[in-house]
């Protein structure tokens, strides 16, 4: 299987995933927009096609691959975002375009810099196709990377995606130096919010307590390496969103994910108080201290 993997996207995550497969003796081909080669010509005979592009690039990559993928090829999506045009997840977009292919979602608490440094980590590969999940587990498993299979791809995908919104809130909380009590309250209520909308979308509640939900929430909300956390931290310092994004290395998917979540929550009456305030903060309609006051002064309720 040495050279039969292709990774699409040479950003921070595509590079880290490539390194993980190399530990197992794979020699993956990496495709990026700037490599000068035709993607559809490079996927012939690949066992797995691994997409690690940011959300904004997923529709364009799918377009490039139309008519080129064989039904037995496994599509792995490692993107953590939501499509602003359709409100679909990346795995749903891939499935819509390639309904006969096995789709595997790869997601977990996986900061790329720590993985590049050779530090240990764990992740989840989720699919309705057990054989496909097992194949991807074998490709990535190593003493540095523990890979669990899972049969709830939508739950795994949404955990890793929605936590980015809570990570923006967590960065804001730390930027304002609100302390550990406030942070724990935010993360716990943030998880409740993730489960509420995640279940509506079809995810299993227990999935959100696993690595791709709670696990990734803890990593992203506690690490200054997280770009989403950095967005919240910068806003708490009084920077505008444009100023924060201008200095950010790479993509903070939570910014666009917030917009999509607000639309879904609004049209389905799903209560998402943290997401609503993150949205208002990102839009510059409210300051970080005002967002905290608004969160704390809501109507009393039971847990
Ligand atoms: N960096 C991490 O620690 C990490 C970990 C897990 C998951 N992710 C997720 O992986 C995805 C990519 O993250 P990243 O950190 O590599 O981001 P990045 O900003 O470093 O890289 C994004 C990549 O997507 C490519 N891309 C964007 N639009 C494209 C298009 N239209 N056509 C072709 N390629 C396009 C870019 O060229 C680049 O290679 C995100 O959804 C992110 O949430 C990142
Ligand atoms: O840098 P972020 O905020 O995109 O976080 C990276 C990963 O999602 C952490 O698992």
GROMACS .gro file of C-alpha atoms and ligand atoms in nm:
model
  357
    1UNK     CA    1   0.000   0.000   0.000
    2UNK     CA    2   0.318   0.212   0.009
    3UNK     CA    3   0.246   0.462  -0.262
    4UNK     CA    4  -0.130   0.412  -0.295
    5UNK     CA    5  -0.247   0.706  -0.085
    6UNK     CA    6  -0.302   1.061  -0.200
    7UNK     CA    7  -0.340   1.354   0.036
    8UNK     CA    8  -0.515   1.660  -0.103
    9UNK     CA    9  -0.400   1.984   0.060
   10UNK     CA   10  -0.050   2.081   0.170
   11UNK     CA   11  -0.152   2.302   0.460
   12UNK     CA   12  -0.067   2.235   0.825
   13UNK     CA   13  -0.300   1.935   0.851
   14UNK     CA   14  -0.222   1.777   0.513
   15UNK     CA   15   0.150   1.788   0.598
   16UNK     CA   16   0.096   1.636   0.944
   17UNK     CA   17  -0.122   1.356   0.803
   18UNK     CA   18   0.144   1.283   0.545
   19UNK     CA   19   0.405   1.253   0.819
   20UNK     CA   20   0.181   1.010   1.013
   21UNK     CA   21   0.147   0.772   0.717
   22UNK     CA   22   0.522   0.789   0.654
   23UNK     CA   23   0.581   0.641   1.003
   24UNK     CA   24   0.417   0.325   0.860
   25UNK     CA   25   0.635   0.322   0.551
   26UNK     CA   26   0.382   0.488   0.321
   27UNK     CA   27   0.503   0.729   0.060
   28UNK     CA   28   0.190   0.937   0.007
   29UNK     CA   29   0.155   1.167  -0.286
   30UNK     CA   30   0.051   1.517  -0.180
   31UNK     CA   31  -0.148   1.733  -0.418
   32UNK     CA   32  -0.183   2.107  -0.372
   33UNK     CA   33  -0.308   2.386  -0.596
   34UNK     CA   34   0.048   2.499  -0.659
   35UNK     CA   35   0.200   2.158  -0.744
   36UNK     CA   36   0.134   2.204  -1.116
   37UNK     CA   37  -0.019   1.858  -1.165
   38UNK     CA   38  -0.371   1.752  -1.264
   39UNK     CA   39  -0.544   1.604  -0.958
   40UNK     CA   40  -0.785   1.379  -1.149
   41UNK     CA   41  -0.489   1.213  -1.326
   42UNK     CA   42  -0.314   1.141  -0.996
   43UNK     CA   43  -0.582   0.939  -0.820
   44UNK     CA   44  -0.576   0.628  -1.038
   45UNK     CA   45  -0.519   0.310  -0.833
   46UNK     CA   46  -0.510   0.493  -0.498
   47UNK     CA   47  -0.662   0.295  -0.212
   48UNK     CA   48  -0.746   0.612  -0.022
   49UNK     CA   49  -0.804   0.972  -0.126
   50UNK     CA   50  -0.752   1.188   0.183
   51UNK     CA   51  -0.891   1.541   0.174
   52UNK     CA   52  -0.723   1.783   0.417
   53UNK     CA   53  -0.819   2.112   0.255
   54UNK     CA   54  -1.001   2.387   0.441
   55UNK     CA   55  -1.381   2.402   0.406
   56UNK     CA   56  -1.377   2.675   0.143
   57UNK     CA   57  -1.177   2.446  -0.088
   58UNK     CA   58  -1.387   2.129  -0.057
   59UNK     CA   59  -1.648   2.207  -0.330
   60UNK     CA   60  -1.372   2.297  -0.577
   61UNK     CA   61  -1.183   1.975  -0.502
   62UNK     CA   62  -1.500   1.770  -0.550
   63UNK     CA   63  -1.553   1.942  -0.887
   64UNK     CA   64  -1.200   1.855  -0.994
   65UNK     CA   65  -1.262   1.487  -0.912
   66UNK     CA   66  -1.601   1.439  -1.081
   67UNK     CA   67  -1.597   1.128  -1.298
   68UNK     CA   68  -1.245   1.036  -1.191
   69UNK     CA   69  -1.299   0.827  -0.877
   70UNK     CA   70  -1.363   0.451  -0.894
   71UNK     CA   71  -1.637   0.312  -0.660
   72UNK     CA   72  -1.390   0.104  -0.456
   73UNK     CA   73  -1.168   0.400  -0.363
   74UNK     CA   74  -1.204   0.520  -0.003
   75UNK     CA   75  -1.261   0.893   0.044
   76UNK     CA   76  -1.130   1.025   0.377
   77UNK     CA   77  -1.238   1.371   0.488
   78UNK     CA   78  -1.029   1.547   0.754
   79UNK     CA   79  -1.186   1.893   0.713
   80UNK     CA   80  -1.356   2.051   1.017
   81UNK     CA   81  -1.606   2.298   0.874
   82UNK     CA   82  -1.955   2.351   0.730
   83UNK     CA   83  -2.038   2.456   0.374
   84UNK     CA   84  -2.182   2.809   0.376
   85UNK     CA   85  -2.377   2.755   0.052
   86UNK     CA   86  -2.557   2.431   0.140
   87UNK     CA   87  -2.514   2.409   0.522
   88UNK     CA   88  -2.381   2.055   0.465
   89UNK     CA   89  -2.081   1.891   0.630
   90UNK     CA   90  -1.779   1.796   0.416
   91UNK     CA   91  -1.868   1.424   0.441
   92UNK     CA   92  -2.222   1.503   0.323
   93UNK     CA   93  -2.081   1.697   0.024
   94UNK     CA   94  -1.847   1.408  -0.061
   95UNK     CA   95  -2.133   1.157  -0.030
   96UNK     CA   96  -2.361   1.370  -0.248
   97UNK     CA   97  -2.097   1.376  -0.524
   98UNK     CA   98  -1.976   1.015  -0.487
   99UNK     CA   99  -2.272   0.817  -0.343
  100UNK     CA  100  -2.116   0.476  -0.418
  101UNK     CA  101  -1.784   0.535  -0.245
  102UNK     CA  102  -1.704   0.453   0.116
  103UNK     CA  103  -1.658   0.780   0.308
  104UNK     CA  104  -1.448   0.794   0.626
  105UNK     CA  105  -1.439   1.094   0.861
  106UNK     CA  106  -1.105   1.144   1.042
  107UNK     CA  107  -1.132   1.375   1.344
  108UNK     CA  108  -0.993   1.410   1.695
  109UNK     CA  109  -0.783   1.625   1.928
  110UNK     CA  110  -0.500   1.671   1.678
  111UNK     CA  111  -0.307   1.998   1.681
  112UNK     CA  112  -0.084   1.965   1.375
  113UNK     CA  113   0.221   2.128   1.537
  114UNK     CA  114   0.227   1.873   1.821
  115UNK     CA  115   0.200   1.592   1.567
  116UNK     CA  116   0.483   1.743   1.361
  117UNK     CA  117   0.690   1.746   1.682
  118UNK     CA  118   0.635   1.370   1.717
  119UNK     CA  119   0.421   1.396   2.030
  120UNK     CA  120   0.164   1.117   2.087
  121UNK     CA  121  -0.203   1.171   1.996
  122UNK     CA  122  -0.523   0.980   1.929
  123UNK     CA  123  -0.796   1.018   1.672
  124UNK     CA  124  -1.117   0.862   1.538
  125UNK     CA  125  -1.195   0.725   1.192
  126UNK     CA  126  -1.570   0.695   1.147
  127UNK     CA  127  -1.769   0.537   0.867
  128UNK     CA  128  -2.083   0.338   0.790
  129UNK     CA  129  -1.844   0.107   0.602
  130UNK     CA  130  -1.659  -0.098   0.865
  131UNK     CA  131  -1.398  -0.232   0.621
  132UNK     CA  132  -1.313   0.117   0.502
  133UNK     CA  133  -1.273   0.244   0.859
  134UNK     CA  134  -1.048  -0.054   0.939
  135UNK     CA  135  -0.831   0.015   0.633
  136UNK     CA  136  -0.783   0.379   0.731
  137UNK     CA  137  -0.714   0.276   1.092
  138UNK     CA  138  -0.432   0.051   0.964
  139UNK     CA  139  -0.285   0.324   0.743
  140UNK     CA  140  -0.258   0.579   1.025
  141UNK     CA  141  -0.204   0.369   1.342
  142UNK     CA  142   0.143   0.387   1.495
  143UNK     CA  143   0.305   0.412   1.839
  144UNK     CA  144   0.270   0.789   1.795
  145UNK     CA  145  -0.093   0.790   1.679
  146UNK     CA  146  -0.366   0.575   1.831
  147UNK     CA  147  -0.661   0.543   1.593
  148UNK     CA  148  -1.009   0.431   1.703
  149UNK     CA  149  -1.283   0.324   1.461
  150UNK     CA  150  -1.640   0.448   1.506
  151UNK     CA  151  -1.972   0.397   1.323
  152UNK     CA  152  -2.119   0.746   1.376
  153UNK     CA  153  -1.952   0.961   1.108
  154UNK     CA  154  -2.192   1.256   1.144
  155UNK     CA  155  -2.139   1.268   1.521
  156UNK     CA  156  -1.761   1.247   1.484
  157UNK     CA  157  -1.759   1.513   1.214
  158UNK     CA  158  -1.984   1.756   1.404
  159UNK     CA  159  -1.792   1.723   1.732
  160UNK     CA  160  -1.469   1.835   1.564
  161UNK     CA  161  -1.647   2.109   1.372
  162UNK     CA  162  -1.872   2.274   1.629
  163UNK     CA  163  -1.607   2.278   1.902
  164UNK     CA  164  -1.427   2.544   1.694
  165UNK     CA  165  -1.704   2.790   1.786
  166UNK     CA  166  -1.664   2.710   2.156
  167UNK     CA  167  -1.285   2.745   2.111
  168UNK     CA  168  -1.338   3.104   1.996
  169UNK     CA  169  -1.540   3.162   2.314
  170UNK     CA  170  -1.270   2.992   2.524
  171UNK     CA  171  -0.998   3.212   2.377
  172UNK     CA  172  -1.211   3.513   2.463
  173UNK     CA  173  -1.257   3.384   2.819
  174UNK     CA  174  -0.880   3.342   2.863
  175UNK     CA  175  -0.808   3.674   2.692
  176UNK     CA  176  -1.028   3.845   2.948
  177UNK     CA  177  -0.856   3.645   3.228
  178UNK     CA  178  -1.189   3.523   3.368
  179UNK     CA  179  -1.037   3.230   3.560
  180UNK     CA  180  -1.077   2.853   3.570
  181UNK     CA  181  -1.431   2.847   3.712
  182UNK     CA  182  -1.561   3.050   3.420
  183UNK     CA  183  -1.365   2.842   3.169
  184UNK     CA  184  -1.500   2.512   3.303
  185UNK     CA  185  -1.855   2.649   3.298
  186UNK     CA  186  -1.808   2.764   2.939
  187UNK     CA  187  -1.670   2.431   2.817
  188UNK     CA  188  -1.936   2.227   2.997
  189UNK     CA  189  -2.223   2.438   2.869
  190UNK     CA  190  -2.051   2.450   2.530
  191UNK     CA  191  -2.056   2.070   2.518
  192UNK     CA  192  -2.429   2.078   2.603
  193UNK     CA  193  -2.477   2.311   2.306
  194UNK     CA  194  -2.274   2.084   2.075
  195UNK     CA  195  -2.481   1.781   2.179
  196UNK     CA  196  -2.811   1.970   2.137
  197UNK     CA  197  -2.749   2.063   1.774
  198UNK     CA  198  -2.543   1.750   1.702
  199UNK     CA  199  -2.831   1.524   1.803
  200UNK     CA  200  -3.070   1.728   1.590
  201UNK     CA  201  -2.834   1.659   1.297
  202UNK     CA  202  -2.839   1.283   1.366
  203UNK     CA  203  -2.525   1.234   1.578
  204UNK     CA  204  -2.535   0.991   1.872
  205UNK     CA  205  -2.510   1.170   2.209
  206UNK     CA  206  -2.236   0.933   2.332
  207UNK     CA  207  -2.014   1.021   2.034
  208UNK     CA  208  -1.985   1.378   2.162
  209UNK     CA  209  -1.832   1.250   2.489
  210UNK     CA  210  -1.556   1.078   2.291
  211UNK     CA  211  -1.227   1.193   2.140
  212UNK     CA  212  -1.381   1.383   1.850
  213UNK     CA  213  -1.620   1.573   2.080
  214UNK     CA  214  -1.510   1.630   2.439
  215UNK     CA  215  -1.150   1.532   2.354
  216UNK     CA  216  -1.113   1.789   2.078
  217UNK     CA  217  -1.307   2.047   2.279
  218UNK     CA  218  -1.053   2.021   2.563
  219UNK     CA  219  -0.753   2.043   2.329
  220UNK     CA  220  -0.875   2.331   2.120
  221UNK     CA  221  -1.019   2.537   2.407
  222UNK     CA  222  -0.700   2.507   2.614
  223UNK     CA  223  -0.428   2.552   2.355
  224UNK     CA  224  -0.285   2.879   2.228
  225UNK     CA  225  -0.178   2.672   1.924
  226UNK     CA  226  -0.543   2.658   1.813
  227UNK     CA  227  -0.623   2.919   1.549
  228UNK     CA  228  -0.985   2.935   1.669
  229UNK     CA  229  -0.870   2.999   2.025
  230UNK     CA  230  -0.636   3.269   1.891
  231UNK     CA  231  -0.931   3.443   1.722
  232UNK     CA  232  -1.120   3.466   2.051
  233UNK     CA  233  -0.809   3.573   2.240
  234UNK     CA  234  -0.741   3.853   1.991
  235UNK     CA  235  -1.100   3.978   2.005
  236UNK     CA  236  -1.075   3.992   2.386
  237UNK     CA  237  -0.772   4.222   2.342
  238UNK     CA  238  -0.997   4.463   2.152
  239UNK     CA  239  -0.874   4.373   1.803
  240UNK     CA  240  -1.125   4.361   1.518
  241UNK     CA  241  -1.188   4.031   1.341
  242UNK     CA  242  -1.008   4.160   1.030
  243UNK     CA  243  -0.703   4.250   1.239
  244UNK     CA  244  -0.697   3.908   1.405
  245UNK     CA  245  -0.738   3.720   1.078
  246UNK     CA  246  -0.469   3.929   0.907
  247UNK     CA  247  -0.212   3.798   1.158
  248UNK     CA  248  -0.339   3.440   1.180
  249UNK     CA  249  -0.130   3.156   1.034
  250UNK     CA  250  -0.377   2.928   0.854
  251UNK     CA  251  -0.751   2.880   0.870
  252UNK     CA  252  -0.985   2.938   1.168
  253UNK     CA  253  -1.288   2.736   1.051
  254UNK     CA  254  -1.495   2.844   1.352
  255UNK     CA  255  -1.554   3.189   1.199
  256UNK     CA  256  -1.761   3.053   0.908
  257UNK     CA  257  -1.896   2.759   1.106
  258UNK     CA  258  -2.058   3.006   1.347
  259UNK     CA  259  -2.255   3.167   1.062
  260UNK     CA  260  -2.386   2.832   0.937
  261UNK     CA  261  -2.478   2.713   1.286
  262UNK     CA  262  -2.674   3.032   1.353
  263UNK     CA  263  -2.881   2.973   1.038
  264UNK     CA  264  -2.956   2.612   1.132
  265UNK     CA  265  -3.029   2.696   1.496
  266UNK     CA  266  -3.258   2.985   1.398
  267UNK     CA  267  -3.460   2.791   1.145
  268UNK     CA  268  -3.504   2.492   1.379
  269UNK     CA  269  -3.546   2.673   1.714
  270UNK     CA  270  -3.233   2.516   1.867
  271UNK     CA  271  -3.112   2.704   2.175
  272UNK     CA  272  -2.743   2.800   2.119
  273UNK     CA  273  -2.667   3.093   2.352
  274UNK     CA  274  -2.285   3.069   2.335
  275UNK     CA  275  -2.287   3.042   1.954
  276UNK     CA  276  -2.523   3.340   1.926
  277UNK     CA  277  -2.286   3.557   2.133
  278UNK     CA  278  -1.978   3.434   1.945
  279UNK     CA  279  -2.157   3.536   1.625
  280UNK     CA  280  -2.235   3.885   1.758
  281UNK     CA  281  -1.875   3.919   1.878
  282UNK     CA  282  -1.734   3.813   1.539
  283UNK     CA  283  -1.964   4.060   1.365
  284UNK     CA  284  -1.846   4.343   1.591
  285UNK     CA  285  -2.197   4.395   1.731
  286UNK     CA  286  -2.084   4.339   2.090
  287UNK     CA  287  -1.754   4.358   2.282
  288UNK     CA  288  -1.604   4.061   2.464
  289UNK     CA  289  -1.693   4.197   2.814
  290UNK     CA  290  -2.048   4.268   2.693
  291UNK     CA  291  -2.077   3.909   2.566
  292UNK     CA  292  -1.991   3.777   2.913
  293UNK     CA  293  -2.251   4.002   3.079
  294UNK     CA  294  -2.510   3.881   2.827
  295UNK     CA  295  -2.427   3.514   2.895
  296UNK     CA  296  -2.441   3.554   3.273
  297UNK     CA  297  -2.764   3.752   3.286
  298UNK     CA  298  -2.987   3.514   3.090
  299UNK     CA  299  -3.307   3.373   3.243
  300UNK     CA  300  -3.253   3.123   3.525
  301UNK     CA  301  -3.293   2.759   3.424
  302UNK     CA  302  -3.218   2.403   3.538
  303UNK     CA  303  -2.908   2.219   3.422
  304LIG     N1  304  -0.404   2.237   1.159
  304LIG     C1  305  -0.457   2.151   1.245
  304LIG     O1  306  -0.408   2.136   1.357
  304LIG     C2  307  -0.579   2.071   1.205
  304LIG     C3  308  -0.604   1.952   1.271
  304LIG     C4  309  -0.718   1.879   1.238
  304LIG     C5  310  -0.803   1.924   1.138
  304LIG     N2  311  -0.774   2.040   1.075
  304LIG     C6  312  -0.869   2.083   0.970
  304LIG     O2  313  -0.809   2.057   0.844
  304LIG     C7  314  -0.848   2.156   0.748
  304LIG     C8  315  -0.725   2.222   0.691
  304LIG     O3  316  -0.658   2.286   0.798
  304LIG     P1  317  -0.508   2.338   0.787
  304LIG     O4  318  -0.463   2.363   0.924
  304LIG     O5  319  -0.426   2.249   0.700
  304LIG     O6  320  -0.534   2.476   0.713
  304LIG     P2  321  -0.430   2.560   0.629
  304LIG     O7  322  -0.489   2.695   0.619
  304LIG     O8  323  -0.293   2.541   0.682
  304LIG     O9  324  -0.433   2.487   0.485
  304LIG     C9  325  -0.551   2.479   0.408
  304LIG    C10  326  -0.522   2.402   0.283
  304LIG    O10  327  -0.640   2.398   0.202
  304LIG    C11  328  -0.602   2.430   0.068
  304LIG     N3  329  -0.714   2.488  -0.006
  304LIG    C12  330  -0.800   2.584   0.034
  304LIG     N4  331  -0.885   2.613  -0.067
  304LIG    C13  332  -0.852   2.533  -0.171
  304LIG    C14  333  -0.901   2.516  -0.304
  304LIG     N5  334  -1.004   2.590  -0.351
  304LIG     N6  335  -0.842   2.426  -0.382
  304LIG    C15  336  -0.738   2.353  -0.338
  304LIG     N7  337  -0.686   2.364  -0.214
  304LIG    C16  338  -0.742   2.454  -0.133
  304LIG    C17  339  -0.489   2.531   0.085
  304LIG    O11  340  -0.415   2.544  -0.031
  304LIG    C18  341  -0.411   2.464   0.198
  304LIG    O12  342  -0.328   2.362   0.149
  304LIG    C19  343  -0.939   2.255   0.825
  304LIG    O13  344  -1.073   2.221   0.803
  304LIG    C20  345  -0.901   2.231   0.971
  304LIG    O14  346  -1.007   2.258   1.060
  304LIG    C21  347  -0.665   2.113   1.104
  305LIG     O1  348  -0.601   2.534   1.499
  305LIG     P1  349  -0.746   2.493   1.504
  305LIG     O2  350  -0.826   2.583   1.593
  305LIG     O3  351  -0.804   2.473   1.368
  305LIG     O4  352  -0.753   2.351   1.578
  305LIG     C1  353  -0.687   2.243   1.520
  305LIG     C2  354  -0.756   2.112   1.546
  305LIG     O5  355  -0.892   2.117   1.511
  305LIG     C3  356  -0.738   2.061   1.685
  305LIG     O6  357  -0.787   1.930   1.693
   0.00000   0.00000   0.00000
